[in-house]
Amino acid sequence: MNHILLVEDNVDNQMVIEDLFELDEIDGVLVTVSTAEDALRRVREVWPILILMDIGLPGMSGLEATRLLKQDEATRHIRIWALTAHAMKKVQQQALEAGCDDYLTKPICGADLVNRVNAFLANHGAKEAA
Ligand code: MN
């Protein structure tokens, strides 16, 4: 089963994304944490194939957590998509520079997230089978 790790401190944003998984719109299991520190611990237990990473977090930022994960041989292969506010072009650029593979803009559009995650999972599955 594919695990997806959501790193998000805003409860409303957590709920929007959790609801999509509860509705079985996405063929994966969502694990939610609220801090980057928790994310770095949970990654090694859950081994997600995708991390949805908020940038503004209490304590360590999502950018710093992304840098650490991408520097680590064991975790650098894990895809990380930043969650950034719609207008924050500069933050999107910083996220890519920190090593994020892509980003989703907030407020989260449920249909867009479902489509992109499912396309990613389908592509990932095809590569595993090849
Ligand atoms: Mn936040």
PDB file of C-alpha atoms and ligand atoms in Angstrom:
ATOM      1  CA  MET A   1       0.000   0.000   0.000  1.00  0.00           C
ATOM      2  CA  ASN A   2       1.289   3.444  -0.900  1.00  0.00           C
ATOM      3  CA  HIS A   3       1.739   5.827   1.986  1.00  0.00           C
ATOM      4  CA  ILE A   4       1.643   9.570   1.584  1.00  0.00           C
ATOM      5  CA  LEU A   5       2.945  11.763   4.381  1.00  0.00           C
ATOM      6  CA  LEU A   6       1.211  15.091   4.930  1.00  0.00           C
ATOM      7  CA  VAL A   7       3.231  17.660   6.880  1.00  0.00           C
ATOM      8  CA  GLU A   8       0.812  20.466   7.692  1.00  0.00           C
ATOM      9  CA  ASP A   9       0.236  22.447  10.882  1.00  0.00           C
ATOM     10  CA  ASN A  10      -3.064  24.015   9.838  1.00  0.00           C
ATOM     11  CA  VAL A  11      -5.947  21.819  10.981  1.00  0.00           C
ATOM     12  CA  ASP A  12      -8.344  23.085   8.309  1.00  0.00           C
ATOM     13  CA  ASN A  13      -5.864  22.222   5.574  1.00  0.00           C
ATOM     14  CA  GLN A  14      -5.263  18.834   7.172  1.00  0.00           C
ATOM     15  CA  MET A  15      -8.994  18.119   7.090  1.00  0.00           C
ATOM     16  CA  VAL A  16      -9.417  19.099   3.453  1.00  0.00           C
ATOM     17  CA  ILE A  17      -6.753  16.605   2.424  1.00  0.00           C
ATOM     18  CA  GLU A  18      -7.774  13.882   4.907  1.00  0.00           C
ATOM     19  CA  ASP A  19     -11.339  14.035   3.578  1.00  0.00           C
ATOM     20  CA  LEU A  20     -10.140  13.260   0.052  1.00  0.00           C
ATOM     21  CA  PHE A  21      -8.429  10.106   1.290  1.00  0.00           C
ATOM     22  CA  GLU A  22     -11.416   9.099   3.427  1.00  0.00           C
ATOM     23  CA  LEU A  23     -13.635   9.337   0.367  1.00  0.00           C
ATOM     24  CA  ASP A  24     -11.318   6.832  -1.323  1.00  0.00           C
ATOM     25  CA  GLU A  25     -10.583   9.326  -4.061  1.00  0.00           C
ATOM     26  CA  ILE A  26      -6.915   8.400  -3.811  1.00  0.00           C
ATOM     27  CA  ASP A  27      -5.506   4.885  -3.730  1.00  0.00           C
ATOM     28  CA  GLY A  28      -3.129   5.457  -0.848  1.00  0.00           C
ATOM     29  CA  VAL A  29      -2.918   5.768   2.909  1.00  0.00           C
ATOM     30  CA  LEU A  30      -2.442   9.236   4.337  1.00  0.00           C
ATOM     31  CA  VAL A  31      -0.331   9.814   7.438  1.00  0.00           C
ATOM     32  CA  THR A  32      -0.529  13.325   8.893  1.00  0.00           C
ATOM     33  CA  VAL A  33       1.995  15.112  11.095  1.00  0.00           C
ATOM     34  CA  SER A  34       2.041  18.760  12.184  1.00  0.00           C
ATOM     35  CA  THR A  35       5.763  19.493  12.420  1.00  0.00           C
ATOM     36  CA  ALA A  36       8.891  18.962  10.354  1.00  0.00           C
ATOM     37  CA  GLU A  37      10.553  17.272  13.321  1.00  0.00           C
ATOM     38  CA  ASP A  38       7.770  14.681  13.452  1.00  0.00           C
ATOM     39  CA  ALA A  39       7.992  14.279   9.688  1.00  0.00           C
ATOM     40  CA  LEU A  40      11.693  13.404   9.829  1.00  0.00           C
ATOM     41  CA  ARG A  41      10.909  10.687  12.401  1.00  0.00           C
ATOM     42  CA  ARG A  42       7.814   9.317  10.677  1.00  0.00           C
ATOM     43  CA  VAL A  43       9.446   9.124   7.257  1.00  0.00           C
ATOM     44  CA  ARG A  44      11.652   6.302   8.510  1.00  0.00           C
ATOM     45  CA  GLU A  45       8.686   4.355   9.868  1.00  0.00           C
ATOM     46  CA  VAL A  46       6.192   4.900   7.092  1.00  0.00           C
ATOM     47  CA  TRP A  47       8.517   5.143   4.047  1.00  0.00           C
ATOM     48  CA  PRO A  48       6.051   7.246   2.073  1.00  0.00           C
ATOM     49  CA  ILE A  49       6.399   7.478  -1.683  1.00  0.00           C
ATOM     50  CA  LEU A  50       5.225  11.084  -1.597  1.00  0.00           C
ATOM     51  CA  ILE A  51       5.436  13.852   0.989  1.00  0.00           C
ATOM     52  CA  LEU A  52       3.107  16.851   0.889  1.00  0.00           C
ATOM     53  CA  MET A  53       5.154  19.472   2.698  1.00  0.00           C
ATOM     54  CA  ASP A  54       3.809  22.718   4.094  1.00  0.00           C
ATOM     55  CA  ILE A  55       6.556  25.350   4.165  1.00  0.00           C
ATOM     56  CA  GLY A  56       5.446  27.481   7.110  1.00  0.00           C
ATOM     57  CA  LEU A  57       5.639  25.185  10.138  1.00  0.00           C
ATOM     58  CA  PRO A  58       6.306  25.810  13.818  1.00  0.00           C
ATOM     59  CA  GLY A  59       9.960  25.053  14.591  1.00  0.00           C
ATOM     60  CA  MET A  60      11.850  23.690  11.599  1.00  0.00           C
ATOM     61  CA  SER A  61      10.476  24.935   8.264  1.00  0.00           C
ATOM     62  CA  GLY A  62       9.361  22.709   5.439  1.00  0.00           C
ATOM     63  CA  LEU A  63      12.284  24.033   3.382  1.00  0.00           C
ATOM     64  CA  GLU A  64      14.809  22.873   5.966  1.00  0.00           C
ATOM     65  CA  ALA A  65      13.122  19.485   6.340  1.00  0.00           C
ATOM     66  CA  THR A  66      13.190  19.078   2.560  1.00  0.00           C
ATOM     67  CA  ARG A  67      16.911  19.889   2.447  1.00  0.00           C
ATOM     68  CA  LEU A  68      17.641  17.299   5.128  1.00  0.00           C
ATOM     69  CA  LEU A  69      15.560  14.619   3.407  1.00  0.00           C
ATOM     70  CA  LYS A  70      17.165  15.313   0.024  1.00  0.00           C
ATOM     71  CA  GLN A  71      20.678  15.241   1.522  1.00  0.00           C
ATOM     72  CA  ASP A  72      20.068  11.831   3.075  1.00  0.00           C
ATOM     73  CA  GLU A  73      20.866   8.866   0.856  1.00  0.00           C
ATOM     74  CA  ALA A  74      18.052   6.840   2.443  1.00  0.00           C
ATOM     75  CA  THR A  75      15.302   9.399   1.828  1.00  0.00           C
ATOM     76  CA  ARG A  76      16.397  11.474  -1.156  1.00  0.00           C
ATOM     77  CA  HIS A  77      14.328   9.370  -3.586  1.00  0.00           C
ATOM     78  CA  ILE A  78      11.069  10.265  -1.861  1.00  0.00           C
ATOM     79  CA  ARG A  79       9.101  12.768  -3.898  1.00  0.00           C
ATOM     80  CA  ILE A  80       8.288  15.971  -2.042  1.00  0.00           C
ATOM     81  CA  TRP A  81       5.611  18.395  -3.152  1.00  0.00           C
ATOM     82  CA  ALA A  82       5.547  21.720  -1.357  1.00  0.00           C
ATOM     83  CA  LEU A  83       2.245  23.208  -0.246  1.00  0.00           C
ATOM     84  CA  THR A  84       2.540  26.953  -0.821  1.00  0.00           C
ATOM     85  CA  ALA A  85       0.137  29.869  -0.824  1.00  0.00           C
ATOM     86  CA  HIS A  86      -1.143  30.695  -4.284  1.00  0.00           C
ATOM     87  CA  ALA A  87       0.532  34.080  -4.676  1.00  0.00           C
ATOM     88  CA  MET A  88       3.859  33.146  -3.130  1.00  0.00           C
ATOM     89  CA  LYS A  89       5.970  32.750  -6.266  1.00  0.00           C
ATOM     90  CA  LYS A  90       9.124  33.406  -4.301  1.00  0.00           C
ATOM     91  CA  VAL A  91       8.334  30.616  -1.851  1.00  0.00           C
ATOM     92  CA  GLN A  92       7.601  28.240  -4.723  1.00  0.00           C
ATOM     93  CA  GLN A  93      11.036  29.028  -6.142  1.00  0.00           C
ATOM     94  CA  GLN A  94      12.633  28.511  -2.722  1.00  0.00           C
ATOM     95  CA  ALA A  95      10.824  25.188  -2.401  1.00  0.00           C
ATOM     96  CA  LEU A  96      12.231  23.957  -5.709  1.00  0.00           C
ATOM     97  CA  GLU A  97      15.713  25.173  -4.745  1.00  0.00           C
ATOM     98  CA  ALA A  98      15.456  23.307  -1.422  1.00  0.00           C
ATOM     99  CA  GLY A  99      14.815  20.119  -3.379  1.00  0.00           C
ATOM    100  CA  CYS A 100      11.050  19.897  -3.643  1.00  0.00           C
ATOM    101  CA  ASP A 101      10.066  18.055  -6.813  1.00  0.00           C
ATOM    102  CA  ASP A 102       6.909  20.056  -7.374  1.00  0.00           C
ATOM    103  CA  TYR A 103       4.389  22.141  -5.500  1.00  0.00           C
ATOM    104  CA  LEU A 104       0.663  22.459  -4.931  1.00  0.00           C
ATOM    105  CA  THR A 105      -0.864  25.845  -4.300  1.00  0.00           C
ATOM    106  CA  LYS A 106      -3.053  26.664  -1.319  1.00  0.00           C
ATOM    107  CA  PRO A 107      -5.948  26.944  -0.862  1.00  0.00           C
ATOM    108  CA  ILE A 108      -5.880  23.295  -1.883  1.00  0.00           C
ATOM    109  CA  CYS A 109      -8.153  22.424  -4.791  1.00  0.00           C
ATOM    110  CA  GLY A 110      -9.435  18.936  -3.999  1.00  0.00           C
ATOM    111  CA  ALA A 111      -9.982  17.855  -7.602  1.00  0.00           C
ATOM    112  CA  ASP A 112      -6.534  19.068  -8.647  1.00  0.00           C
ATOM    113  CA  LEU A 113      -4.844  17.273  -5.758  1.00  0.00           C
ATOM    114  CA  VAL A 114      -6.734  14.030  -6.466  1.00  0.00           C
ATOM    115  CA  ASN A 115      -5.849  14.163 -10.160  1.00  0.00           C
ATOM    116  CA  ARG A 116      -2.188  14.917  -9.605  1.00  0.00           C
ATOM    117  CA  VAL A 117      -1.653  12.379  -6.825  1.00  0.00           C
ATOM    118  CA  ASN A 118      -3.472   9.652  -8.749  1.00  0.00           C
ATOM    119  CA  ALA A 119      -1.449  10.404 -11.877  1.00  0.00           C
ATOM    120  CA  PHE A 120       1.713  10.222  -9.779  1.00  0.00           C
ATOM    121  CA  LEU A 121       0.645   6.900  -8.207  1.00  0.00           C
ATOM    122  CA  ALA A 122      -0.251   5.413 -11.599  1.00  0.00           C
ATOM    123  CA  ASN A 123       3.107   6.483 -13.017  1.00  0.00           C
ATOM    124  CA  HIS A 124       4.950   5.188  -9.962  1.00  0.00           C
ATOM    125  CA  GLY A 125       3.143   1.834 -10.184  1.00  0.00           C
ATOM    126  CA  ALA A 126       4.034   1.524 -13.859  1.00  0.00           C
ATOM    127  CA  LYS A 127       7.711   2.095 -13.062  1.00  0.00           C
ATOM    128  CA  GLU A 128       7.644  -0.489 -10.260  1.00  0.00           C
ATOM    129  CA  ALA A 129       6.124  -3.055 -12.603  1.00  0.00           C
ATOM    130  CA  ALA A 130       8.624  -2.346 -15.394  1.00  0.00           C
TER     131      ALA A 130
HETATM  132 MN    MN B   1       1.657  26.196   7.939  1.00  0.00          MN
END
